[in-house]
Coordinates of C-alpha atoms in Angstrom, one line a residue:
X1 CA 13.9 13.5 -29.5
X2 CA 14.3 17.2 -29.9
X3 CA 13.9 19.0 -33.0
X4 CA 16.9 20.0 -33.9
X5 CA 18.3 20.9 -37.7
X6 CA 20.7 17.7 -38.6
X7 CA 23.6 18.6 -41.6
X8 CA 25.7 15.7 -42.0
X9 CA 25.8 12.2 -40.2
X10 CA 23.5 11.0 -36.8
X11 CA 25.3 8.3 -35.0
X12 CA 25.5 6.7 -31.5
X13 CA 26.5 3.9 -29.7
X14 CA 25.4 1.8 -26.7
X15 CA 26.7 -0.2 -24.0
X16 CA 24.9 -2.0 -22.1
X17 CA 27.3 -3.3 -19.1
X18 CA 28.8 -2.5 -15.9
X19 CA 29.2 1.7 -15.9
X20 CA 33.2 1.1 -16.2
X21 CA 34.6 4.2 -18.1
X22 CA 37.7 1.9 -19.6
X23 CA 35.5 -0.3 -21.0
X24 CA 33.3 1.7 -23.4
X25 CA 36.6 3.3 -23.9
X26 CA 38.1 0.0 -25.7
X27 CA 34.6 -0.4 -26.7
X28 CA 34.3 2.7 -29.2
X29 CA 38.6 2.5 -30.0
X30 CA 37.4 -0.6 -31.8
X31 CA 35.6 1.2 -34.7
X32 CA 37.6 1.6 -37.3
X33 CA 41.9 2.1 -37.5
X34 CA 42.0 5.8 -36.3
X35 CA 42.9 7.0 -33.1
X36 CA 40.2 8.1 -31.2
X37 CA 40.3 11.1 -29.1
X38 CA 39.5 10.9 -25.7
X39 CA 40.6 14.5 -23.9
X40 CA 38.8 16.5 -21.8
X41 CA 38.4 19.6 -23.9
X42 CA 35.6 17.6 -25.8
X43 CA 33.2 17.2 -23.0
X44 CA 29.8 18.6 -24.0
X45 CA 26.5 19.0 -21.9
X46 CA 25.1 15.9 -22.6
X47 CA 23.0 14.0 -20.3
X48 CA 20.6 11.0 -20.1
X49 CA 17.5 11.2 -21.1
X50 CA 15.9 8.6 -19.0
X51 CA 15.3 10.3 -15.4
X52 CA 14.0 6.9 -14.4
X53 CA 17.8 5.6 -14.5
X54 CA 21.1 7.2 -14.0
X55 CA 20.4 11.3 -15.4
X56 CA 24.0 10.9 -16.7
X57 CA 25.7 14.1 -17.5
X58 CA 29.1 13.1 -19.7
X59 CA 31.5 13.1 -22.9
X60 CA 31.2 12.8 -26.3
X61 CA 34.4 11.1 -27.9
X62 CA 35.0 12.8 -31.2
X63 CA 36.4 10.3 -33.9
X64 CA 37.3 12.3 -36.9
X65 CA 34.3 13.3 -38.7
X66 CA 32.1 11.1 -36.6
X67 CA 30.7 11.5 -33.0
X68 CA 30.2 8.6 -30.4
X69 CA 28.5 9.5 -27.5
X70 CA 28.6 6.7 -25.1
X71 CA 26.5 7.1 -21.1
X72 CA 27.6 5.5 -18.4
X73 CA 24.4 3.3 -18.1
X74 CA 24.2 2.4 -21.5
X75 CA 21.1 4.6 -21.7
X76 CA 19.5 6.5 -24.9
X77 CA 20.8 9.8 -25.1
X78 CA 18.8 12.4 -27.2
X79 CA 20.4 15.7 -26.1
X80 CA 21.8 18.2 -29.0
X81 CA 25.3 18.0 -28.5
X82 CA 26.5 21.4 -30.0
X83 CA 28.4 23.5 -33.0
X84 CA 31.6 22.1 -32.8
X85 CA 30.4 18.9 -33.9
X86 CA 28.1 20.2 -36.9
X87 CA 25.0 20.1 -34.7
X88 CA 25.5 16.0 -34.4
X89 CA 22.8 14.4 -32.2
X90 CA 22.9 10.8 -30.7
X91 CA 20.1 9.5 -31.9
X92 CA 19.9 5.7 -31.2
X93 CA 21.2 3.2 -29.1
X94 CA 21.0 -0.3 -30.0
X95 CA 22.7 -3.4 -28.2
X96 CA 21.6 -7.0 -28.2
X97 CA 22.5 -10.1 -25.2
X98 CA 24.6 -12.8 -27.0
X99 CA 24.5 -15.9 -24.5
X100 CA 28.0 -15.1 -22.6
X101 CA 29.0 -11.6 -24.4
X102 CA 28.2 -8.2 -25.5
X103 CA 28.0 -7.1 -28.7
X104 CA 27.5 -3.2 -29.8
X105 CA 26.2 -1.8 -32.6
X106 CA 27.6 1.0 -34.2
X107 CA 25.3 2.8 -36.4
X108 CA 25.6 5.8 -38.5
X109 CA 22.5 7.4 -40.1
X110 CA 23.2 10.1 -43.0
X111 CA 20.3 12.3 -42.4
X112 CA 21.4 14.5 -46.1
X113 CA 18.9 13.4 -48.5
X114 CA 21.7 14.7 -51.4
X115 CA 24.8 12.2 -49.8
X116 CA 22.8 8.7 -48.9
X117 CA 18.8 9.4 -49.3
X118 CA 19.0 8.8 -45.4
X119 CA 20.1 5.1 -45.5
X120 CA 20.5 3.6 -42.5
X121 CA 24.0 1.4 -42.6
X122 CA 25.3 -1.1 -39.5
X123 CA 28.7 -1.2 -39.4
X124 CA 31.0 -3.7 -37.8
X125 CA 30.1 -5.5 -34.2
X126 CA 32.4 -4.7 -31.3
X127 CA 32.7 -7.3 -28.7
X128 CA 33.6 -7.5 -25.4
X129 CA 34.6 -8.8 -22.5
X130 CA 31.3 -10.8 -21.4
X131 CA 29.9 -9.5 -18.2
X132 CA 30.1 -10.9 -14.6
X133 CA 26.5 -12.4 -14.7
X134 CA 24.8 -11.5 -11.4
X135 CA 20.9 -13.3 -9.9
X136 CA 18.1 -11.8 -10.8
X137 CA 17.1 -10.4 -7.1
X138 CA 20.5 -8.7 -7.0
X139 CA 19.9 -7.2 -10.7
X140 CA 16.6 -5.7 -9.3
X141 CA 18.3 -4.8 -6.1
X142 CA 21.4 -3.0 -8.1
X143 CA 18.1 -1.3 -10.5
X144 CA 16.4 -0.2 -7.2
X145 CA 19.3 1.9 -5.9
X146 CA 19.5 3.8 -8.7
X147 CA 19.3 7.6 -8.4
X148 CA 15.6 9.3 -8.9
X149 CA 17.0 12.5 -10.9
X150 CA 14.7 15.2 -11.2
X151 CA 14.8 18.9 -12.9
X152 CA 14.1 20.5 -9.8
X153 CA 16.6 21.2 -7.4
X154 CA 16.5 19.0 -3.7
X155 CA 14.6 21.1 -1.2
X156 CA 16.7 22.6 1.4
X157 CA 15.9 24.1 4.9
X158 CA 14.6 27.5 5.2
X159 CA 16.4 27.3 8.8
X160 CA 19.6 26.9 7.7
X161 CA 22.0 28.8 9.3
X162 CA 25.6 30.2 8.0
X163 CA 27.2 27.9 9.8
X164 CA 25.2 25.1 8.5
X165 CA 25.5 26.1 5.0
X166 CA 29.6 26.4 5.2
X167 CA 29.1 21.9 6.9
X168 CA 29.6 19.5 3.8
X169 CA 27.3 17.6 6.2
X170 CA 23.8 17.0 5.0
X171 CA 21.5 18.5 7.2
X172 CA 17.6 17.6 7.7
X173 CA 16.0 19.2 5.0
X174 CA 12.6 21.2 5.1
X175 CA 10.2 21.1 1.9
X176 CA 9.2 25.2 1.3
X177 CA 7.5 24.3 -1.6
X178 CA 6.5 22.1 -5.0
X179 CA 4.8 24.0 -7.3
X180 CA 4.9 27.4 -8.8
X181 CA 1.1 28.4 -8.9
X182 CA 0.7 27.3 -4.9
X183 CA 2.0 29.3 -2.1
X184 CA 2.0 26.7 0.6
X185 CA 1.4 27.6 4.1
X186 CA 4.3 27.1 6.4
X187 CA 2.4 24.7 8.7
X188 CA 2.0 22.2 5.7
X189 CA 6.0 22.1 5.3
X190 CA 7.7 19.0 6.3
X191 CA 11.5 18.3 7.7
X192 CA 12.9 15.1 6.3
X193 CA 15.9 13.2 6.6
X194 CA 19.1 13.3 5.4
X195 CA 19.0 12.9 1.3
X196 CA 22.2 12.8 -1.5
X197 CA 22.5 11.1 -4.9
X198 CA 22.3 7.6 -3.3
X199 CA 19.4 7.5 -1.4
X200 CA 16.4 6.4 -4.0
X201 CA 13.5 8.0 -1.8
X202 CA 12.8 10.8 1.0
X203 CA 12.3 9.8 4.5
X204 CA 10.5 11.2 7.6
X205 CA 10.8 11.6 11.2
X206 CA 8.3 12.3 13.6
X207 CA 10.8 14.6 15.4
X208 CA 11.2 18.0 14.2
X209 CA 7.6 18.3 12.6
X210 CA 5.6 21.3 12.7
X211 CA 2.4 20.8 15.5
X212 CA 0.1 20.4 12.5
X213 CA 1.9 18.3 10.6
X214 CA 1.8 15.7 14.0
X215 CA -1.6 16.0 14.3
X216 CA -2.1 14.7 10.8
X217 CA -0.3 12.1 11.6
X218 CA -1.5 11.1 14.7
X219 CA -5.2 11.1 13.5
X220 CA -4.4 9.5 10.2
X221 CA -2.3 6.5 11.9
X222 CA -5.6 6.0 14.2
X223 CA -8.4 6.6 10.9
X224 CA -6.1 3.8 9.0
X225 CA -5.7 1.5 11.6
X226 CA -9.3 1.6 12.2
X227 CA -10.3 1.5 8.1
X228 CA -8.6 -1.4 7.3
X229 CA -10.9 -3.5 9.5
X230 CA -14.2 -1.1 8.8
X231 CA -13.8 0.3 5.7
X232 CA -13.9 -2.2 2.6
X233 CA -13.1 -0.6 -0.4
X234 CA -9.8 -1.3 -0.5
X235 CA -7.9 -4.6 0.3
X236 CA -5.7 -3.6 3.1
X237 CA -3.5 -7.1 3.1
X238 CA -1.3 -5.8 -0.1
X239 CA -0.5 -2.8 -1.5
X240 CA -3.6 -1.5 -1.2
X241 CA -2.6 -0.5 2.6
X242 CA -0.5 2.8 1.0
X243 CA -4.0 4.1 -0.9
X244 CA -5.6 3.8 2.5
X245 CA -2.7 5.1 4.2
X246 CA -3.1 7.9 2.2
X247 CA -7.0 8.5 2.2
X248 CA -6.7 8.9 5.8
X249 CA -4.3 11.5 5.4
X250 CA -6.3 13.5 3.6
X251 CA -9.4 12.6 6.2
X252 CA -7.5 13.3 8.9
X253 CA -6.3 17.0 7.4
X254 CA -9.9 17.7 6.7
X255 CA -10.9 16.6 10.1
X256 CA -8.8 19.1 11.7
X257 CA -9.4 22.1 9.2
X258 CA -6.8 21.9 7.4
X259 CA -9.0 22.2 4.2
X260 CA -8.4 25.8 2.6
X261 CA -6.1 27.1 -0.2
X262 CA -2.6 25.9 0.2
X263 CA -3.4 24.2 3.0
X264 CA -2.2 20.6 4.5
X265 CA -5.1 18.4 2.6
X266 CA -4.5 20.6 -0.5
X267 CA -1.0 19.5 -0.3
X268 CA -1.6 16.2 0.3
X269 CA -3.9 15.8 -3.1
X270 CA -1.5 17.9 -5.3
X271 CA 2.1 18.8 -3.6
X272 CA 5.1 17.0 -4.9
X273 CA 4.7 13.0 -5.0
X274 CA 8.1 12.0 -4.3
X275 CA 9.6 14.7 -1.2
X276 CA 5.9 15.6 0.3
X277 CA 3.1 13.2 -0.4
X278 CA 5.3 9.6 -0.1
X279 CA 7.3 10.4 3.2
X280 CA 4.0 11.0 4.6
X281 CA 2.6 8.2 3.2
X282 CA 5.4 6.0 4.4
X283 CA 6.1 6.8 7.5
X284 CA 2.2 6.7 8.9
X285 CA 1.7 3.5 6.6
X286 CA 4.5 1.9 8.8
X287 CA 2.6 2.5 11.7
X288 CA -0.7 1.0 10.5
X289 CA 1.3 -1.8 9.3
X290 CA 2.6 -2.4 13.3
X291 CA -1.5 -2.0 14.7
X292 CA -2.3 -4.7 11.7
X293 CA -0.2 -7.1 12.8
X294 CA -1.8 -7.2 16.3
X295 CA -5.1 -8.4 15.0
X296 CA -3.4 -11.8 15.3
X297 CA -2.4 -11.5 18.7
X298 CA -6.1 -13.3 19.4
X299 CA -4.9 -16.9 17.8
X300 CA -5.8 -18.8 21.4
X301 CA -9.5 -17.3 21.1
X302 CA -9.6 -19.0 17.6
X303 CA -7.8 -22.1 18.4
X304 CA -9.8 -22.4 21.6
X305 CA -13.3 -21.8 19.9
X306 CA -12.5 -24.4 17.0
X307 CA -11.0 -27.2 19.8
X308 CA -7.7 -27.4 18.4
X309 CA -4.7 -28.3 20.8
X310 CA -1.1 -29.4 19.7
X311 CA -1.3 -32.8 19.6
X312 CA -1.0 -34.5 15.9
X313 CA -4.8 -34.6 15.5
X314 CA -5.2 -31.0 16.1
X315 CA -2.7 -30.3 14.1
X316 CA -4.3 -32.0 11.5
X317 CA -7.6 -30.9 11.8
X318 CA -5.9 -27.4 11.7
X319 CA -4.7 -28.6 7.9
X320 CA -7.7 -30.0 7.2
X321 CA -10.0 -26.9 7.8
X322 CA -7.4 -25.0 5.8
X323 CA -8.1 -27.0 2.5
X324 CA -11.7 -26.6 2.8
X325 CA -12.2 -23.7 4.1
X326 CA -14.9 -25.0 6.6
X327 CA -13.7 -22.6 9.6
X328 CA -16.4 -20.3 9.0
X329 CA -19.3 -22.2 8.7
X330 CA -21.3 -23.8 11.5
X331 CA -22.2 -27.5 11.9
X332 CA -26.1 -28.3 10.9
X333 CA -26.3 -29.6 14.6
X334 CA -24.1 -29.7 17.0
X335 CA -23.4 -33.8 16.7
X336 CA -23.8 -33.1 12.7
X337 CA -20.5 -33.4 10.6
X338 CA -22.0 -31.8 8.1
X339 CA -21.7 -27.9 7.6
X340 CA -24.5 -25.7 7.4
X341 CA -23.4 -23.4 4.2
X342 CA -26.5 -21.4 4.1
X343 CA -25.3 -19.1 7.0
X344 CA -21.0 -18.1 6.9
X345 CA -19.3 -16.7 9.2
X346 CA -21.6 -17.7 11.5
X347 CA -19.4 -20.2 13.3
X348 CA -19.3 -19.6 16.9
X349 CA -15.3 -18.5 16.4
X350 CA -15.9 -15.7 14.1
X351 CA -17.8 -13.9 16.7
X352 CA -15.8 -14.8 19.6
X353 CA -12.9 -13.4 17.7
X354 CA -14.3 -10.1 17.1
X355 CA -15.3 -9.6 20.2
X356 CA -11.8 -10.5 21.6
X357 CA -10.5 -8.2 19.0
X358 CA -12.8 -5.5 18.6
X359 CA -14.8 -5.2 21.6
X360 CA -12.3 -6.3 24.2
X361 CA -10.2 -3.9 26.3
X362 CA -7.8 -3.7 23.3
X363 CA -6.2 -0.6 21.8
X364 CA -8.2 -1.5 18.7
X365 CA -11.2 -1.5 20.6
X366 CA -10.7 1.7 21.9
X367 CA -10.2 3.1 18.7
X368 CA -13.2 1.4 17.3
X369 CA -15.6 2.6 20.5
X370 CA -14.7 6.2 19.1
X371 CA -16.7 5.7 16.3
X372 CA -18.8 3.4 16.7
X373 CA -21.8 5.3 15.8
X374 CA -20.0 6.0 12.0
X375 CA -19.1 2.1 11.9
X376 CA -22.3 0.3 12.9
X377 CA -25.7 0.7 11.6
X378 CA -28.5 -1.3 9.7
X379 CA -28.8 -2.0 6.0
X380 CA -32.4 -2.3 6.2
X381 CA -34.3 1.5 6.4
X382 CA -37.7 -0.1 8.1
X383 CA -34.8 -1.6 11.2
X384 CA -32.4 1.3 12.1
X385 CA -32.3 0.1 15.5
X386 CA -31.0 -3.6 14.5
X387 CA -26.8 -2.8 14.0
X388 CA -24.7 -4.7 12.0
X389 CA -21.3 -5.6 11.6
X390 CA -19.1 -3.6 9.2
X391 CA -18.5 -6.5 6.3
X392 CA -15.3 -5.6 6.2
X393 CA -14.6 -6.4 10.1
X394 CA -16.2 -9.7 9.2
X395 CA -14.1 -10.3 6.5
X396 CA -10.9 -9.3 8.2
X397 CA -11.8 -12.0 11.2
X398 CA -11.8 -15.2 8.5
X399 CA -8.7 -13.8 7.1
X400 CA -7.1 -13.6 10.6
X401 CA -8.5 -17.4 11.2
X402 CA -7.2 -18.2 8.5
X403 CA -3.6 -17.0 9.1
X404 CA -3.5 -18.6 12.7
X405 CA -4.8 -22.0 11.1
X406 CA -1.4 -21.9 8.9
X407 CA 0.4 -21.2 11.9
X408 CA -0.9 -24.1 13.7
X409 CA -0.8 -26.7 11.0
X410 CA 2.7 -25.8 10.5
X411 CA 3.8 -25.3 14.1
X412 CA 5.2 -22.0 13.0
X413 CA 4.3 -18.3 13.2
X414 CA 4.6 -16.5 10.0
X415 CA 4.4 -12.8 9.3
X416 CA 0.7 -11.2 9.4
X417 CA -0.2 -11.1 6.9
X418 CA 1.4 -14.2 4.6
X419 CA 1.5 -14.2 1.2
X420 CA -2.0 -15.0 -0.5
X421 CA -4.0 -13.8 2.1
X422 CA -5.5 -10.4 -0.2
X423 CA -7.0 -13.2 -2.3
X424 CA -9.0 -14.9 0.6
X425 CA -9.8 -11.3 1.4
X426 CA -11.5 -10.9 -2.2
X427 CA -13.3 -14.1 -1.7
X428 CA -14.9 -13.3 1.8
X429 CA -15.9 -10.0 0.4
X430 CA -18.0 -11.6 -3.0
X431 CA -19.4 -14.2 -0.1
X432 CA -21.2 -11.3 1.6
X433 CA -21.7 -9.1 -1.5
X434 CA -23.2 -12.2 -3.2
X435 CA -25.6 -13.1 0.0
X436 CA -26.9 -9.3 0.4
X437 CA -27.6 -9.7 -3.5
X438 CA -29.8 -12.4 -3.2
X439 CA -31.5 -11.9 -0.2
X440 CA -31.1 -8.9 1.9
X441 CA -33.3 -9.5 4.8
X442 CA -31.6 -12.2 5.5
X443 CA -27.9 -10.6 4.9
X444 CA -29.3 -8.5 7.9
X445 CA -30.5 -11.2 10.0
X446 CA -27.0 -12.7 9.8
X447 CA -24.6 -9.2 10.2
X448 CA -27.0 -8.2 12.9
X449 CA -26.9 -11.6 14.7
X450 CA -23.0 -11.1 14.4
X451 CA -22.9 -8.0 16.2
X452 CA -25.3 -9.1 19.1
X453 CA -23.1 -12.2 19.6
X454 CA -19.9 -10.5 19.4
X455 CA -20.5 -6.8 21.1
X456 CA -22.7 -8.7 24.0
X457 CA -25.3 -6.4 23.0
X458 CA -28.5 -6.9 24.1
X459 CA -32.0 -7.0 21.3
X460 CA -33.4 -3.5 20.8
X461 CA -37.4 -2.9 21.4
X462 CA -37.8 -3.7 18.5
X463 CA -36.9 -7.3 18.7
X464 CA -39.2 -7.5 21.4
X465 CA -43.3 -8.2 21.2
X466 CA -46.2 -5.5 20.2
X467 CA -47.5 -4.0 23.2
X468 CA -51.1 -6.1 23.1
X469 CA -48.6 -10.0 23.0
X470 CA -47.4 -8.8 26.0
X471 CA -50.2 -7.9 28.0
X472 CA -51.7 -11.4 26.5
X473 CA -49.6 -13.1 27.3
X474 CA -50.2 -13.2 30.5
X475 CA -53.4 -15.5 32.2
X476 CA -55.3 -12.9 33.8
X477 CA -57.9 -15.1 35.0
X478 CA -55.5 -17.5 37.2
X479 CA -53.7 -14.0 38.0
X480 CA -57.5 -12.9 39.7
X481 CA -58.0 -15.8 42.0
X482 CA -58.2 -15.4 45.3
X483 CA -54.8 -16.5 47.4
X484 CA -55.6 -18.3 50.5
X485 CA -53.7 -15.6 52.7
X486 CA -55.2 -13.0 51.4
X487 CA -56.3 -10.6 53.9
X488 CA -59.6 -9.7 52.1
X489 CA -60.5 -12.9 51.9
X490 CA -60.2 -14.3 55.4
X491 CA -62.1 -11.0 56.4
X492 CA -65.1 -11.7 54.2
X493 CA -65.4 -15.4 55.6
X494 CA -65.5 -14.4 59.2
X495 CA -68.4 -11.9 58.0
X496 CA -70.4 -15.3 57.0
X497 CA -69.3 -17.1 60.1

């Protein structure tokens, strides 16, 4: 609420409908037995004071002595409205849901200590039509495509031409800038799609950007893709996927200098949210989103590793390992039905999947070789030579099994990934944060065991024996007898002869 000096009487009203002008019109005629008037000449530079909303800009209905200033959305209104009506400010808006109506409030507030001592008095109800009720997904949907409304003016191209400018056509627009103590470098501007009052969010195209602004792109789609299997400090199965979208932005940028005053990365961490940093976001989070959903493309590797086929009893062995959650643990022996819970993940088809996955001729393994010296390495100082497996690319293998075990116990594919999965996510991760906890030697043992199995590696040196075993090991004695062709020794027999 502005401070503004108030003479005489504070009043307001609020509806809290459908935006249909001839209703709040019968609405506020309903106060009182006068006339009110309605003309043009009364409209005042008002305007909502809820950007999240509608940023109304409308009239103020003058009713004798009293001013009703009623927004379109049924929003609270704070604006000074202006001389002609004594200074008078809305001030508040109430309205309450009766079970099939609505009912208004019209309130009047004498703010003159010397006329009321700045009582506040509720005059009559007004009550309307009830409103068309509507489902709650449509109410959210109808909330959604609400304008954003901003102070600042919508970017427009720096490109435009005359002839352009003179189309009522909206044009691709090209962001020059977002802040007034940053003068952005040209190659950090983006061109974005189409925008007017309906259209809730900006939008990007790949076509049209600048040569640095691809490269960004292109690296940060590839850094993503590969962080949401390396990478775990950020769930990538929810919404968590934007945040890493959106590191790897800013990685990417820094990767390919884009790192100074002004710059790309700069622009990335503090340009504008809504026409710089989310278009970006969004459009290279789609495309991480379309490499995620390949990680299930392996689900005959899992099915084939775990014996399942599509007959009844696979199907409900499927259901079955679901519920408990066995899939990642190994049998104690191989004719054993009992699980061996000291070592998970270390079922034969966790590895086999990872290596299908990961270390196959996949795109994902390509992008994975890259770096592969930044992804794998040892947790243990004294073993630097004994890699590991990224716990995050273990995690991201149960979750994956996990997914094409609901597929098959439902005879159904469902979208990668389904709903609940972040939470197996979480658990996998305490699993291995818990076991490297309590005993880290043999957290390594396991990871490194992981990788060997699934990369085909072979054992470094170091997994071999100490110079002396080996020369020990073998019998030198039976190594210096004499073989019966031996050369030497048939010539040293004749000699006796």
């Amino acid at each position: 609420m502005p401070n503004v000096r108030r003479s005489k009487v504070v009043q307001g009203i609020r509806y809290s409908g459908s935006p249909d002008r001839h209703k709040v019109d019968s609405a506020v005629k309903g106060v009182g037995s006068t006339e009110v008037i309605t003309t043009r000449h009364v409209r005042q530079n008002l305007h909502c004071d809820n950007r999240n909303h509608c940023g109304w800009r409308g009239d103020s209905l003058k009713h004798k002595d009293r001013t009703v200033v009623v927004g379109n959305c049924g929003c609270y209104v704070s604006e000074r409205i202006g001389q002609w009506a004594r200074e008078e400010i809305a001030e508040k808006w109430l309205a309450r849901s009766t079970r099939n109506k609505l009912t208004f409030h019209f309130i009047t507030r004498f703010v003159n200590e010397e006329e009321d001592g700045g009582e506040l008095a509720v005059y009559d109800e007004l009550e309307v039509e009830p409103a068309k009720k509507i489902s709650e997904k449509a109410a959210r949907k109808l909330h959604s495509e609400m304008p954003v409304v901003s102070s600042k003016a919508l970017p427009t191209s720096r490109a435009q031409s005359a002839s352009q400018k003179n189309n009522t056509e909206p044009g691709p627009q090209l962001q020059t800038g977002d802040s007034e103590n940053v003068n952005w470098l040209s190659r950090t501007n983006i061109v974005l799609k189409p925008h007017d009052d309906s259209t809730r969010s900006y939008r990007l195209a790949l076509k049209g950007q600048t040569a640095s602004i691809k490269a960004v792109i292109d690296l940060a789609r590839k850094t993503g893709t590969v962080d949401i299997v390396t990478d775990g400090s950020i769930c990538p199965l929810g919404k968590g996927i934007k945040r890493i979208t959106a590191n790897a932005l800013v990685k990417a940028a820094d990767a390919l200098g884009y790192t100074g005053e002004g710059d790309i990365a700069h622009r990335l961490e503090d340009g504008d949210l809504a026409s710089y940093v989310k278009p970006l976001v969004k459009y290279c989070t789609q495309r991480i989103i379309l490499e995620r959903k390949t990680l299930k493309a392996h689900s005959d590797t899992i099915l084939a590793a775990l014996e399942l086929d599509n007959s009844p009893d696979g199907i409900a062995q499927a259901d079955a390992l679901i519920k408990s959650g066995n899939y990642i643990y190994p049998r104690k022996t191989a004719q054993s039905s009992e699980y061996d819970y000291l070592n998970p993940f270390m079922h034969d088809v966790v590895a086999k999947y990872i290596s299908a996955a990961f270390f196959g001729k996949t795109k994902y393994a390509k992008m994975i070789a890259e770096k592969r010296e930044h992804i794998f390495s040892s947790s243990v100082d004294e073993r630097p030579l004994e890699l590991e497996l990224p716990k995050a690319m273990v995690v991201m293998a149960g979750c994956v099994i996990h997914a094409v075990l609901e597929d098959h116990s439902r005879q159904d594919e469902d979208k990668f990934p389904p709903a609940g999965l972040d939470r197996k996510w979480e658990g996998y991760f305490d699993i291995l944060n818990s076991a490297e906890k309590s005993n880290k030697w043999r957290f390594h043992k396991l990871m490194h065991e992981l990788y060997l199995k699934a990369s085909h590696s072979l054992a470094p040196a170091t997994h071999g024996l100490t110079t002396e075993q080996i020369v020990k090991r073998i019998p030198w004695d039976a190594f210096a007898e004499m073989l019966p062709d031996d050369p030497s020794s048939t010539h040293v027999t004749s000699d006796k002869d």
